[in-house]
XYZ file of C-alpha atoms in Angstrom:
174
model
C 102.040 -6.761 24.496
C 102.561 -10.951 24.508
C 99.707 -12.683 23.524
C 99.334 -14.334 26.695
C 98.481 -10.524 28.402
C 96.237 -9.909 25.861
C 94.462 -13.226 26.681
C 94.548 -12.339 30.102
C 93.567 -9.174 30.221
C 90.261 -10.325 27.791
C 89.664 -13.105 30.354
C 89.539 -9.982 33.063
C 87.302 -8.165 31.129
C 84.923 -10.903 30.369
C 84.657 -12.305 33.859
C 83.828 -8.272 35.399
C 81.111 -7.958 32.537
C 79.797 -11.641 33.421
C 79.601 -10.938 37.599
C 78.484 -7.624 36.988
C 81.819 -5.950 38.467
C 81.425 -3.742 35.353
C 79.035 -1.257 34.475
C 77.915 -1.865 31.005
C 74.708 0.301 30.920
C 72.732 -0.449 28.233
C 76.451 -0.581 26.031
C 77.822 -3.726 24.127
C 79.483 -6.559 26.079
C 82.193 -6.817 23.112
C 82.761 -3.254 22.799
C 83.407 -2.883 26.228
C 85.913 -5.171 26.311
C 87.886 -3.687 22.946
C 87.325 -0.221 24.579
C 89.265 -1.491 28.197
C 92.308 -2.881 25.818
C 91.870 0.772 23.953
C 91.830 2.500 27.250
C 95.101 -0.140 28.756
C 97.112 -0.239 26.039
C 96.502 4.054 24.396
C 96.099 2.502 21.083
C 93.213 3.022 18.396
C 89.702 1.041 18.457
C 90.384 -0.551 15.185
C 93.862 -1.990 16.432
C 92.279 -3.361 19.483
C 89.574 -4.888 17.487
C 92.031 -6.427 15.474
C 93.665 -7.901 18.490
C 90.835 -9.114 20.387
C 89.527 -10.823 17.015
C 92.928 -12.937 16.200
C 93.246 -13.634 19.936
C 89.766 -15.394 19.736
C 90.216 -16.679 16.329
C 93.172 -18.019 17.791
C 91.899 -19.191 21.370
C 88.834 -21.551 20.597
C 87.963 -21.428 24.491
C 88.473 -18.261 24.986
C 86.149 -17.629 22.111
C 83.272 -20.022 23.624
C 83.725 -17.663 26.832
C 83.359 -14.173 24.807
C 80.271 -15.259 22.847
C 79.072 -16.612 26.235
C 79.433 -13.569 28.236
C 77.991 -11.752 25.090
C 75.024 -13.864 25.241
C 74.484 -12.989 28.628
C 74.175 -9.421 28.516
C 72.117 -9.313 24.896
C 69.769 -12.267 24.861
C 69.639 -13.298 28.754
C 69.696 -10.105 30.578
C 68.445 -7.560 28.213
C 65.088 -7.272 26.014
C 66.201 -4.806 23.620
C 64.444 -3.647 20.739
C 61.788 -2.040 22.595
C 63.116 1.400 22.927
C 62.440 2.159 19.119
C 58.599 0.662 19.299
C 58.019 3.433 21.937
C 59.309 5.888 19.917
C 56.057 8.426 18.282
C 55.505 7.880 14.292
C 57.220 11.263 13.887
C 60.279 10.421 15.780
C 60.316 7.036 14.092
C 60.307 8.728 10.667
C 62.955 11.157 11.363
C 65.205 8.185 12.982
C 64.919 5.793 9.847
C 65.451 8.638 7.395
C 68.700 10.052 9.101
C 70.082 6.177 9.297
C 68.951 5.637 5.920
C 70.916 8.769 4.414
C 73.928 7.985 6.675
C 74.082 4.327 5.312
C 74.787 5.285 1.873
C 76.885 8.337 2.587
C 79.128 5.430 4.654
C 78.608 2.958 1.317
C 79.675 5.306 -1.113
C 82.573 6.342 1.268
C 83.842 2.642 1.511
C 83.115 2.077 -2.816
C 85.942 4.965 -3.003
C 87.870 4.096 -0.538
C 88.231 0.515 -0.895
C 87.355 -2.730 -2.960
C 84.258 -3.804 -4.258
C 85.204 -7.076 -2.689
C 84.954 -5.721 1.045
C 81.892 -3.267 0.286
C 80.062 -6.767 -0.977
C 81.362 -8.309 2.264
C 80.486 -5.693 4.497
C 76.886 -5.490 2.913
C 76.865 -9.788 2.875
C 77.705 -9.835 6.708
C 75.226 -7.034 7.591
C 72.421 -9.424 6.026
C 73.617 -12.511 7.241
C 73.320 -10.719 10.905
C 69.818 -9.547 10.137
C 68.694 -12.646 9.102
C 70.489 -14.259 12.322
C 68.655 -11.986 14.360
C 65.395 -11.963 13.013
C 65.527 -15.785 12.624
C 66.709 -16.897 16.184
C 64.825 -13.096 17.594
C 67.905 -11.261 19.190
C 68.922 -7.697 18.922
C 71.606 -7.126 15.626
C 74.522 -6.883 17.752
C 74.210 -9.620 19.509
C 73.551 -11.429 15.972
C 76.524 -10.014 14.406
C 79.151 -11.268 17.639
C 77.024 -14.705 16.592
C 78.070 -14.109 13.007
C 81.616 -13.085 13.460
C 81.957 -16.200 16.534
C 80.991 -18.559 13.522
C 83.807 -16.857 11.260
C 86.468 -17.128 13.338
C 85.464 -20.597 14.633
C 85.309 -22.283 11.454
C 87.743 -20.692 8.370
C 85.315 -22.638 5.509
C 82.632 -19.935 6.856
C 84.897 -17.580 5.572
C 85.744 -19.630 2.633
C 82.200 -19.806 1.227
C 81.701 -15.903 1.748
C 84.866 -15.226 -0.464
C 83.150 -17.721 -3.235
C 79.897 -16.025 -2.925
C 81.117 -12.451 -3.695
C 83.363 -14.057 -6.537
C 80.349 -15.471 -8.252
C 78.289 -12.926 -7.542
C 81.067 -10.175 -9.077
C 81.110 -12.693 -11.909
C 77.645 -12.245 -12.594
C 77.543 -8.037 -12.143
C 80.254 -8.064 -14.994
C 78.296 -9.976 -17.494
């Protein structure tokens, strides 16, 4: 598919989710779209997440326009987060120690399968959208489509993460 169909067909998505000619549910504004160009073009999630992020890297507008539409539906439209505060002690307990088991299960999968380099990334961009979402109070997702609008905006962003995990390597080998 030519870039300009992608761009178009992103630019669909993105104006259904924003005049609510989509049913999102309580699901992701950016995973809905990568899951339409999944469902369009039969090809896997990770290759249309690939696509939609180099067409926005590459798009500046069009990448104002995703992070608006996803600020919409997290921070405008939804209070999330309350779901989990609802939630009895027991079935809070059982909850954090399943995710907390499956986290380093999926860690120690990605130390074997890959480089140290994009486990440190992985866990650097994980805090980095925790500490967006705590500090400027939206859910994680929403944080993280803040964190990875920043990246693809602005290259030095990704730049200065590459340095960190360098030095920070540097200083786990001494």
């Amino acid at each position: 598919m030519e870039k300009e169909e992608l761009r178009h067909l992103i630019v669909q998505e993105l104006e259904k989710i924003r005049t609510h000619k989509t049913h999102l549910g309580q699901g992701c504004a950016a995973c809905h779209v990568m899951f339409s160009l999944k469902n369009t073009l039969n090809s896997s999630e990770q290759d249309c997440a690939d696509l939609v992020s180099q067409t926005l890297s590459e798009d500046s507008k069009l990448n104002e326009e995703f992070i608006e539409t996803v600020e919409q539906i997290h921070m405008i439209e939804r209070g999330l987060g309350g779901a989990f505060a609802m939630r009895e002690r027991e079935s809070k307990d059982s909850y954090l120690d399943a995710y907390f088991a499956n986290v380093l299960d999926e860690l120690g999968s990605d130390l074997a399968q890959y480089s140290s380099e994009i486990l440190l990334r992985k866990i650097l961009l994980a805090y980095l959208s925790l500490y967006i979402a705590q500090t400027i109070g939206v859910d994680y997702h929403a944080a993280t489509e803040e964190l990875y609008y920043i990246l693809r905006k602005n290259e030095k962003k990704n730049i200065q993460l590459d340095e960190f995990i360098d030095k920070l390597q540097d200083r786990i080998r001494r």
